[in-house]
Short mmCIF file of C-alpha atoms and ligand atoms in Angstrom, two decimals:
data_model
loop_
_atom_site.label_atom_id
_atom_site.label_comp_id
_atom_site.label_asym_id
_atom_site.label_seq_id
_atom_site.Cartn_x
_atom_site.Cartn_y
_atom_site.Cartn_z
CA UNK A 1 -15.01 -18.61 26.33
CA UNK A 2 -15.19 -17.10 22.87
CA UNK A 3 -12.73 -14.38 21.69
CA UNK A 4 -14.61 -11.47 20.68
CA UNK A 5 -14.33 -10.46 17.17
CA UNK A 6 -13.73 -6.83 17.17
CA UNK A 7 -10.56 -5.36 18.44
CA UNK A 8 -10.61 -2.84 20.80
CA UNK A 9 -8.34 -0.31 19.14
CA UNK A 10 -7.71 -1.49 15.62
CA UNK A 11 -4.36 -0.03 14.29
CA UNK A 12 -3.15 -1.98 12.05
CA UNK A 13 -4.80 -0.05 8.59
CA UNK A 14 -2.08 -0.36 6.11
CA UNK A 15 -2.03 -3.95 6.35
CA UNK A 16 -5.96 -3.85 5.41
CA UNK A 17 -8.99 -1.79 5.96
CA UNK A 18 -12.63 -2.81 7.08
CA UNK A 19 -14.93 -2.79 4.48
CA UNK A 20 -17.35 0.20 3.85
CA UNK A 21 -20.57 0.12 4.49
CA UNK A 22 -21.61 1.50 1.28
CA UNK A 23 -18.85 -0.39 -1.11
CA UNK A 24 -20.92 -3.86 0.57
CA UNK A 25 -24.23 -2.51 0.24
CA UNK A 26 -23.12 -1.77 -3.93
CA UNK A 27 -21.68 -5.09 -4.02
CA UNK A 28 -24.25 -7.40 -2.71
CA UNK A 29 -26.53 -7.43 -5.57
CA UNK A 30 -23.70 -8.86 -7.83
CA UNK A 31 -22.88 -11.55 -5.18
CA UNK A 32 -26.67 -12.42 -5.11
CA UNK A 33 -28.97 -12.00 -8.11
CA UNK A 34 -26.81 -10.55 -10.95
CA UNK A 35 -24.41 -13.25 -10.97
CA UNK A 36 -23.98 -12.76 -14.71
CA UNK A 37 -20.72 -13.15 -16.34
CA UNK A 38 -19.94 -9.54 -18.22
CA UNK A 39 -18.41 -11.50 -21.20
CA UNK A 40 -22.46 -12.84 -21.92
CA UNK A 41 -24.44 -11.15 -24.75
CA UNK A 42 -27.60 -11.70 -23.15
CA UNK A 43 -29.40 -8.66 -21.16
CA UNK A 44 -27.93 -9.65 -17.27
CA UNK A 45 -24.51 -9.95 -18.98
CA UNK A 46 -24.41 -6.51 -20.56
CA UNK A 47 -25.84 -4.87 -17.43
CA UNK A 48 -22.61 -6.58 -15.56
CA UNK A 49 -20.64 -5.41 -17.99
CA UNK A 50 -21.67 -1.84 -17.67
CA UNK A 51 -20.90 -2.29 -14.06
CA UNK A 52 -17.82 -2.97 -14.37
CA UNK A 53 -16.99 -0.53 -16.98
CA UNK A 54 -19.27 2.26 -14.36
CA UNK A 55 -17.12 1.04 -12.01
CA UNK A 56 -13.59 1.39 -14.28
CA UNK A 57 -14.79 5.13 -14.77
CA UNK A 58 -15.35 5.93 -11.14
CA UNK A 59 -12.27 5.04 -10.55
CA UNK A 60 -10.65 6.97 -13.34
CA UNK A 61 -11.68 10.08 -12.05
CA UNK A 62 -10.42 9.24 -8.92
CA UNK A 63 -7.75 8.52 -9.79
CA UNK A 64 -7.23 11.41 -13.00
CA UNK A 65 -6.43 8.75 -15.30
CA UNK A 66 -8.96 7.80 -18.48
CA UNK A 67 -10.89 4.71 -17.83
CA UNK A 68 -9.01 2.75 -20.43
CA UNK A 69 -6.01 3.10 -18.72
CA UNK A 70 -6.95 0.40 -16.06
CA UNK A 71 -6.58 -2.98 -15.98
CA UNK A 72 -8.70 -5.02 -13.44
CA UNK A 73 -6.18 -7.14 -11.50
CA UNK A 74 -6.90 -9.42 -8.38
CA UNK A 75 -4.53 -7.51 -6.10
CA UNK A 76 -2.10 -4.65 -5.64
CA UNK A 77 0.89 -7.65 -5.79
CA UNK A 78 -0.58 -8.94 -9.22
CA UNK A 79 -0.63 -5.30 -10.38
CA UNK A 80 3.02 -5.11 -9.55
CA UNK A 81 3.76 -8.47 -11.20
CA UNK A 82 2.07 -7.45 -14.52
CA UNK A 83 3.91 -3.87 -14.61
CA UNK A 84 7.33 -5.30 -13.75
CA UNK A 85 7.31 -8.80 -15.33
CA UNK A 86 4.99 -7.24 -18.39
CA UNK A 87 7.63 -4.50 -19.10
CA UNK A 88 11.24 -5.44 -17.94
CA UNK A 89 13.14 -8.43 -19.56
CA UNK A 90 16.78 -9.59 -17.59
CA UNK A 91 18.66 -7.03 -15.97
CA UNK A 92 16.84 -3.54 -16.80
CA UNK A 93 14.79 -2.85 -14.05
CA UNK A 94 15.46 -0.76 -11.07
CA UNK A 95 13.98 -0.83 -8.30
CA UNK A 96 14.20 1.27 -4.28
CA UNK A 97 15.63 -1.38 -1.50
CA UNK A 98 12.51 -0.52 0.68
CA UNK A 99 9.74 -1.66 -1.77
CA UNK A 100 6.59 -4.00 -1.04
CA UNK A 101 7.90 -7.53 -1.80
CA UNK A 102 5.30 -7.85 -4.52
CA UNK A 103 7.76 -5.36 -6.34
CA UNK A 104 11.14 -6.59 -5.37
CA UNK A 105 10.74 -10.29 -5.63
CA UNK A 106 9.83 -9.82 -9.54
CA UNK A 107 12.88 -7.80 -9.69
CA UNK A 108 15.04 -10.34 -8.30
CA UNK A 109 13.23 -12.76 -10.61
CA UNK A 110 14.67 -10.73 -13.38
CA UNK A 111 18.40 -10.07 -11.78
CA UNK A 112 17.11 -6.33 -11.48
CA UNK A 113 19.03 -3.40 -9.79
CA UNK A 114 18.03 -2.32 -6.28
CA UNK A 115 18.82 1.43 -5.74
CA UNK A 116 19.54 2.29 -1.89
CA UNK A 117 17.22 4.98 0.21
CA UNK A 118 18.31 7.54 2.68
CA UNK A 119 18.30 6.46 6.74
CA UNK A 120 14.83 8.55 6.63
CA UNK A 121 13.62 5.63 3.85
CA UNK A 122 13.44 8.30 1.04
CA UNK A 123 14.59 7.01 -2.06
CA UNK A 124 19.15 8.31 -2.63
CA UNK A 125 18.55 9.88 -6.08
CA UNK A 126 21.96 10.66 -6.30
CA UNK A 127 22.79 6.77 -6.21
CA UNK A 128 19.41 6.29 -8.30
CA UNK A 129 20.78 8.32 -10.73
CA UNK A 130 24.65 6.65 -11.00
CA UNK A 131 22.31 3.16 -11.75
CA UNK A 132 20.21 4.74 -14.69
CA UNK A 133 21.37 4.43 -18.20
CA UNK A 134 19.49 4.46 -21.52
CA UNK A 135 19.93 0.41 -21.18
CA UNK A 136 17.13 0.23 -18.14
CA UNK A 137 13.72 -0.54 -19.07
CA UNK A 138 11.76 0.31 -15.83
CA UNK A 139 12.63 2.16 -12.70
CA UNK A 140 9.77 1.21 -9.73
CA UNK A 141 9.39 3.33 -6.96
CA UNK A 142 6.66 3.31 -4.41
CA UNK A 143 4.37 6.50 -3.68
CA UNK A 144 3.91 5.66 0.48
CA UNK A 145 6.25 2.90 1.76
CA UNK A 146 3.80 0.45 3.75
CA UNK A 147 6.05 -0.01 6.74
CA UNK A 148 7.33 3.62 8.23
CA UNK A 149 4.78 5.65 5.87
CA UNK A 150 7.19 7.68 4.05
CA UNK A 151 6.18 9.39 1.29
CA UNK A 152 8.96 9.06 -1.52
CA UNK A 153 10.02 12.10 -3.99
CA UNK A 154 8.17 10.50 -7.38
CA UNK A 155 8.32 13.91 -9.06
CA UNK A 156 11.96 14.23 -8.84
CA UNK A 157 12.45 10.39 -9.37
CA UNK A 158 10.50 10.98 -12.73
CA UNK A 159 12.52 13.66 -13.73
CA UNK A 160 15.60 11.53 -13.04
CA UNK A 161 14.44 8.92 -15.16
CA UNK A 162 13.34 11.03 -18.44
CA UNK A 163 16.91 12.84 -18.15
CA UNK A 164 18.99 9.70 -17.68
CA UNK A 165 17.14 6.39 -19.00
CA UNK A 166 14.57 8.02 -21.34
CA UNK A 167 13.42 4.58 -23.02
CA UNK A 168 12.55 3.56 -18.91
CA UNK A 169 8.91 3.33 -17.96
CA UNK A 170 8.27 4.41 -13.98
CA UNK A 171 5.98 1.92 -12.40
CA UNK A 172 4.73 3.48 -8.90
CA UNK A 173 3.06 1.08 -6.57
CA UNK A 174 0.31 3.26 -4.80
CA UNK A 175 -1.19 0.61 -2.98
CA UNK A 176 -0.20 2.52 0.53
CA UNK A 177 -1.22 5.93 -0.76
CA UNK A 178 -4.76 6.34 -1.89
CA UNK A 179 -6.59 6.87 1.44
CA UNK A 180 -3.81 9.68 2.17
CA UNK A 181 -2.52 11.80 -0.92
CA UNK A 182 -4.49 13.00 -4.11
CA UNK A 183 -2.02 11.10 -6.48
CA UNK A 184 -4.01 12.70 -9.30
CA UNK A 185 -0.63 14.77 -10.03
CA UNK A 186 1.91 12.21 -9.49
CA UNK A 187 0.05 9.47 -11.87
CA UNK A 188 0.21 12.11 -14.50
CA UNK A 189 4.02 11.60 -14.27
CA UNK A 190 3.82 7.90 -13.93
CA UNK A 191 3.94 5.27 -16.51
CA UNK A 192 2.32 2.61 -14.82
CA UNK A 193 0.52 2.77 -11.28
CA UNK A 194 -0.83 -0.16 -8.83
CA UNK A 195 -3.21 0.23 -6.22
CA UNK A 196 -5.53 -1.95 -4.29
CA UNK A 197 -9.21 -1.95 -2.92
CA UNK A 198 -8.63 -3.47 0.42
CA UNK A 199 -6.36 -0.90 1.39
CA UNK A 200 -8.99 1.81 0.91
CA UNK A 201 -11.89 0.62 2.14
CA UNK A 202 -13.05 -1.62 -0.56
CA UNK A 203 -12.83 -5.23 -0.58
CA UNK A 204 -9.61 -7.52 -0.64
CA UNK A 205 -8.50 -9.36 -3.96
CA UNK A 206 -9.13 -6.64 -6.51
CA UNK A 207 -6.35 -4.23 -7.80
CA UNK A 208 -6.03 -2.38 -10.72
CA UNK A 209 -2.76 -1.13 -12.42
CA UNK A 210 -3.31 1.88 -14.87
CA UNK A 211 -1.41 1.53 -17.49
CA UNK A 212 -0.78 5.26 -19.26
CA UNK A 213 -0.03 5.60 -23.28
CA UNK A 214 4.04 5.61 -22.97
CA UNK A 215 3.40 1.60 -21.57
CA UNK A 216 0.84 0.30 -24.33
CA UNK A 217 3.80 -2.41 -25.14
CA UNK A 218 2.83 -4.05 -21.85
CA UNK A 219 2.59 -7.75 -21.66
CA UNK A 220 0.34 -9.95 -19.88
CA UNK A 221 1.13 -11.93 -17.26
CA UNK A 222 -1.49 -14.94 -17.94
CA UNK A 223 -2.86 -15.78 -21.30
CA UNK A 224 -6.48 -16.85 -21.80
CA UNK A 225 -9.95 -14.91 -23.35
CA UNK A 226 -9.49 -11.24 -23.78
CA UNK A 227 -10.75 -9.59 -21.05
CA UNK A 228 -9.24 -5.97 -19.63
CA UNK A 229 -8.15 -5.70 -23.55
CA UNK A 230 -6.29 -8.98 -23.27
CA UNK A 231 -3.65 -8.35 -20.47
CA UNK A 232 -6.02 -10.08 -17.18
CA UNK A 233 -7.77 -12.71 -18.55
CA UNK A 234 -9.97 -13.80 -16.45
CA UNK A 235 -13.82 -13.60 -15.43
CA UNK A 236 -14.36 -10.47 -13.84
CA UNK A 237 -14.62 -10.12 -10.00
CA UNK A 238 -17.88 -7.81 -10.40
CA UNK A 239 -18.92 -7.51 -7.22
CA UNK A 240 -15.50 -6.99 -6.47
CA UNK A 241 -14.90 -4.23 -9.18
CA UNK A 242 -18.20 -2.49 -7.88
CA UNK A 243 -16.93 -2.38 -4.46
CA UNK A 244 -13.94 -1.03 -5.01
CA UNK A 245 -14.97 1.76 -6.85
CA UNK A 246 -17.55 2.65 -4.48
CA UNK A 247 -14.90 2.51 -2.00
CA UNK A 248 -12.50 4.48 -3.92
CA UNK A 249 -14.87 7.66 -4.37
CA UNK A 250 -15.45 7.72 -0.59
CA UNK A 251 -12.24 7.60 0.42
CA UNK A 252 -11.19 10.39 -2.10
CA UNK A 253 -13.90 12.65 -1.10
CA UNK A 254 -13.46 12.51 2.19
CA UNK A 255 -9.83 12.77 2.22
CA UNK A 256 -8.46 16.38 3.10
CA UNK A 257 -11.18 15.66 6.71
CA UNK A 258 -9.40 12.42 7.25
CA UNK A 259 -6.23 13.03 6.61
CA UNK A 260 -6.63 15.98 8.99
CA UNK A 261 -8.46 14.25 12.02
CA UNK A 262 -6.19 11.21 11.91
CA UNK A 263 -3.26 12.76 11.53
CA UNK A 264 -4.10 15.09 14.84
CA UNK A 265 -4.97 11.15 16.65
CA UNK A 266 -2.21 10.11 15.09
CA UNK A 267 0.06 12.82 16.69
CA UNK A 268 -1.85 12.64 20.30
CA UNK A 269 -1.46 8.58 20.29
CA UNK A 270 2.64 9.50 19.41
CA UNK A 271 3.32 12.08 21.51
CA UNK A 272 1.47 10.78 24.28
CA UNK A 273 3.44 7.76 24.30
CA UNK A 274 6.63 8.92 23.77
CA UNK A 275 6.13 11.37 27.01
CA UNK A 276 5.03 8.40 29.11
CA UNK A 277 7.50 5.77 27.12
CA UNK A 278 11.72 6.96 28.05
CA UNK A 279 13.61 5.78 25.13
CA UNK A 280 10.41 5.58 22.24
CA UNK A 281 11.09 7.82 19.41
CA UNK A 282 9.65 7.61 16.19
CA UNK A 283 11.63 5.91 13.58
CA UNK A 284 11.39 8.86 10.91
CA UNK A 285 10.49 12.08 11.27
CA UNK A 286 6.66 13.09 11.16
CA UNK A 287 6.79 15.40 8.39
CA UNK A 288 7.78 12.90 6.12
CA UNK A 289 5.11 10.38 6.55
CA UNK A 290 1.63 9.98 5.61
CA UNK A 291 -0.77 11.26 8.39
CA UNK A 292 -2.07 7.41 9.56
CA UNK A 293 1.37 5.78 10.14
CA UNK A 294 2.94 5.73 13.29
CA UNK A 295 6.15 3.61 13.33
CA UNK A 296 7.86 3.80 16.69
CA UNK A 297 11.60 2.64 17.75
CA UNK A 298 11.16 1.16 21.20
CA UNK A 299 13.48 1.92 24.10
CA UNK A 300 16.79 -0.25 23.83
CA UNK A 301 15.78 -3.60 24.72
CA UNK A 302 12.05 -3.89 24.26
CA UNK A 303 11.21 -6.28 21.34
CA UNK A 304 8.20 -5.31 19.12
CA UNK A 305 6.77 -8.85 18.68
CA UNK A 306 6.85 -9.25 22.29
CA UNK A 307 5.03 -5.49 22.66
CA UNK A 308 2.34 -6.13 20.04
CA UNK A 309 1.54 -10.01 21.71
CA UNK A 310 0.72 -8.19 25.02
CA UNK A 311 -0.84 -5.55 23.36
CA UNK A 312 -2.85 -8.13 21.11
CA UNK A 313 -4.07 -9.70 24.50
CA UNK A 314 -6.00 -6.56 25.76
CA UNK A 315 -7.51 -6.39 21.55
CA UNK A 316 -5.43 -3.60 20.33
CA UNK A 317 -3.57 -4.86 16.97
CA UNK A 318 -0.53 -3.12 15.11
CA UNK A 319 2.36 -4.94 13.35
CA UNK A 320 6.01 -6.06 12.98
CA UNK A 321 7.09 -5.06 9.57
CA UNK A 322 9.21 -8.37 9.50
CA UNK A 323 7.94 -12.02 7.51
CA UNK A 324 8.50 -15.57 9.33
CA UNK A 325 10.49 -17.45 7.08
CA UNK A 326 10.48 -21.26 8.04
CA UNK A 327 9.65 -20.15 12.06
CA UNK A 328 12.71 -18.07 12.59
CA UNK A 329 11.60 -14.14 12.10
CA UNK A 330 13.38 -11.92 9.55
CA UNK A 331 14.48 -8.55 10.44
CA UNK A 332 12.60 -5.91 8.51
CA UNK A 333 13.67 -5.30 4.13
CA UNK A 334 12.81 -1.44 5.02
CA UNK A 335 14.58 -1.21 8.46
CA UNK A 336 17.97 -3.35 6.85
CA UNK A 337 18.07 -0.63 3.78
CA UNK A 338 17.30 2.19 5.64
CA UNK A 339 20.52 1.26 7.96
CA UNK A 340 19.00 0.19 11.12
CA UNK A 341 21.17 -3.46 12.46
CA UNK A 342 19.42 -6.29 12.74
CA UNK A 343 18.71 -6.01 16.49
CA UNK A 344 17.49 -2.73 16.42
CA UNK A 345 14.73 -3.65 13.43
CA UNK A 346 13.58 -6.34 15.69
CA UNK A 347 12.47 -3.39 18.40
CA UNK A 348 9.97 -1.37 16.37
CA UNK A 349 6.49 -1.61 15.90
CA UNK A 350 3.89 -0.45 13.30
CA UNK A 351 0.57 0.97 14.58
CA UNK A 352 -1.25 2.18 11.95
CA UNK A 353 -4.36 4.15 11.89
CA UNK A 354 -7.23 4.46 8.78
CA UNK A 355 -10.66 6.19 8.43
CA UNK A 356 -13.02 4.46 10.91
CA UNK A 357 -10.19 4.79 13.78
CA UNK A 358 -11.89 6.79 16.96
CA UNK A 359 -10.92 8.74 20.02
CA UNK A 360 -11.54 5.85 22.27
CA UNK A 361 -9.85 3.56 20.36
CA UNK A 362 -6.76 5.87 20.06
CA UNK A 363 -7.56 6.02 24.52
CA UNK A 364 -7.73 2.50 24.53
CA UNK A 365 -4.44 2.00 22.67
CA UNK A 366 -2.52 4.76 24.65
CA UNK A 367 -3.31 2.84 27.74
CA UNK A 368 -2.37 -0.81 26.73
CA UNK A 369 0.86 -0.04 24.84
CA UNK A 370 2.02 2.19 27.81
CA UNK A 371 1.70 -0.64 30.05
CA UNK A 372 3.48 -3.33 28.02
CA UNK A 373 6.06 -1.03 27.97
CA UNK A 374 6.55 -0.90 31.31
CA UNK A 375 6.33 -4.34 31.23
CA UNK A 376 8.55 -4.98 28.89
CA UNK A 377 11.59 -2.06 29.66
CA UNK A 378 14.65 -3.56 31.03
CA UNK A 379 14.78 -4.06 34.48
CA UNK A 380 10.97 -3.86 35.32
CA UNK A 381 9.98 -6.66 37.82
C1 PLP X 401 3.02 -1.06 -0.76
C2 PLP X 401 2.25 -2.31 -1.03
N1 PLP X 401 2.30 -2.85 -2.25
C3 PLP X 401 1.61 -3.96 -2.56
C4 PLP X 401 0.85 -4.60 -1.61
C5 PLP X 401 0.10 -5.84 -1.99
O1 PLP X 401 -1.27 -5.59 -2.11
P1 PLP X 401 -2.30 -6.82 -2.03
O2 PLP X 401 -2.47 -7.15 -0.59
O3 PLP X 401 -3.55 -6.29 -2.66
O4 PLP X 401 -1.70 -7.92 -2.83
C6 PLP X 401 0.78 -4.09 -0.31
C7 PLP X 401 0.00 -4.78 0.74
O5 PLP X 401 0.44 -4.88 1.87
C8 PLP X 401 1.50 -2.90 -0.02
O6 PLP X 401 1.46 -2.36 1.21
#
């Protein structure tokens, strides 16, 4: 027997997206016939070219940046590499406890600080503000954290930094935040900003940090020819690039309808659960959180790999946020920080829902996590 391919309730969005229809359909072409390499002086080279730079604009206005503010990276972790390795040297780089590792294993790489968050996973500004000094260099703090969906204060963290550390450049990664919040207003505060295509619909292994005027001192990462001005060498993923920006335009104008229909599934999949679930809560409270993430505590004694393997079996997919290191499995970075014990980060789960999730699936998923629960609760036969 052959597995079938397609889940049955896919809710597992923030760890990727399926790929729109329309970003394939505008990428094909450069996968196919117009292979050219944009760097070429001959007439299929310039037209890639112009696609990629079509493509860099489209995503400037999306983002309400100018298009040569971004750099063309080959993922949201590279674009966090180049804006903290790029800008920090040893020791001057901040960092929250509960950002993406692509953020905080740089920062460890350069013996950088890592400022504690709040039991809801928002960012302790007051304790952000005792490690800021006009020695640090860059402060990084994410828009939408990936696991429990919070949304952290950047304006106020901005503010902090200008008062207190006024040579630091902010790097926000935005990787989580694009198919949820206009960050239009935010990036105009920002210094640098990462985001990344397969989180919005677009396809994986293309990213794109936007690098604002205050961060023109920026370093590469790689050397090699001069492409994106010299700081990603590197042939250009065109087809990638095109897809992306496709992608990103969708997902921006169809945003405030999203964001309202899934957060209303969202809140039905949630609160139907928790009525039929004694002992499920969710792990932070709603308000705080962007309107696709649902990240529930299970009842005392139910362990979330265990929960999503049965769920997996009847095709509905969500996530631990926790990494296997050598075979033994790590208690969530987020859940740790945010104060949870070790034990109780190992009973949570991650559903997660994006732009394509329906009704049924939601259905479907109500019904299959409610019975591994009852499976799983302490005591049940
Ligand atoms: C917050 C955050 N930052 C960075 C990344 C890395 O992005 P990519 O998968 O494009 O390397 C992710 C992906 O999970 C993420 O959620």
């Amino acid at each position: 027997m052959t597995e079938s391919v397609s889940p049955t309730a896919y809710l597992d969005h923030a760890a990727t997206t399926p790929l729109h229809p329309e970003a394939l359909a505008a990428m094909l072409p450069y996968l196919k016939e117009q292979y050219a390499n944009p760097s070429g002086i001959y007439a299929s080279a310039r037209r890639a070219r112009r696609a990629v730079d079509d493509a860099r604009e489209q995503l400037a206005s999306v983002l309400g940046c100018a298009p040569g503010e971004i750099v063309w990276t080959a993922s949201g972790s590279e674009a966090d590499n180049l804006a903290i390795h790029g800008v920090a040297s040893t020791g001057h780089a901040v960092a929250s406890a509960v950002e993406h590792k692509a953020v905080l294993a740089p920062l460890g790489a350069l013996r950088g600080v890592v400022a504690p968050v709040l039991p809801d996973g928002r960012i302790d500004l007051g304790r952000l503000g005792e490690l800021l000094d006009p020695s640090v260099r860059l402060v990084s703090v994410m828009a939408v954290n990936n696991e429990v969906g919070v949304i952290q204060p950047l304006r106020e963290v901005v503010e902090l930094v200008r008062a207190r550390a006024p040579d630091a450049l902010v790097h926000c990664d935005a990787v989580q935040a694009v198919p949820w919040l206009d960050i239009t207003e935010w990036l105009a505060g920002c210094d640098l900003v990462s985001v990344s295509a397969h989180k919005f619909g677009g396809p994986k292994g293309v990213g794109a940090l936007v690098v604002r005027a205050r961060a023109r001192a920026l370093q590469p990462l790689m050397l090699g020819g001069g492409q994106e001005r010299g700081l990603r060498p590197g042939t250009e993923n065109v087809a990638g690039i095109v897809g992306a920006a496709v992608a990103a335009q969708i997902v921006a104008a169809e945003r405030p309808a999203t964001v309202a229909r899934i957060g209303a599934l969202r809140d039905h999949f949630v609160d139907t659960l928790m009525a039929a679930a004694p002992g499920l809560a969710e792990s932070v409270p709603r308000a705080l959180r962007v309107a696709g993430n649902a990240h529930l505590q299970l009842p005392d004694g139910v362990d979330g790999e265990e929960l999503l393997l049965l769920c997996d079996a009847q095709g509905v997919c969500g996530s631990v946020g926790s990494a296997c290191a050598s075979g033994a499995r790590q208690a969530s970075h987020v859940l740790l920080a945010m104060g949870w014990t070790k034990a109780r980060a190992r009973e949570a789960v991650r559903f997660s829902l994006g732009a394509t999730t329906t009704a049924d699936e939601i259905d479907d998923a109500i019904a299959v996590v409610s019975s591994a629960l009852c499976r799983l609760a302490p005591g049940a036969p």
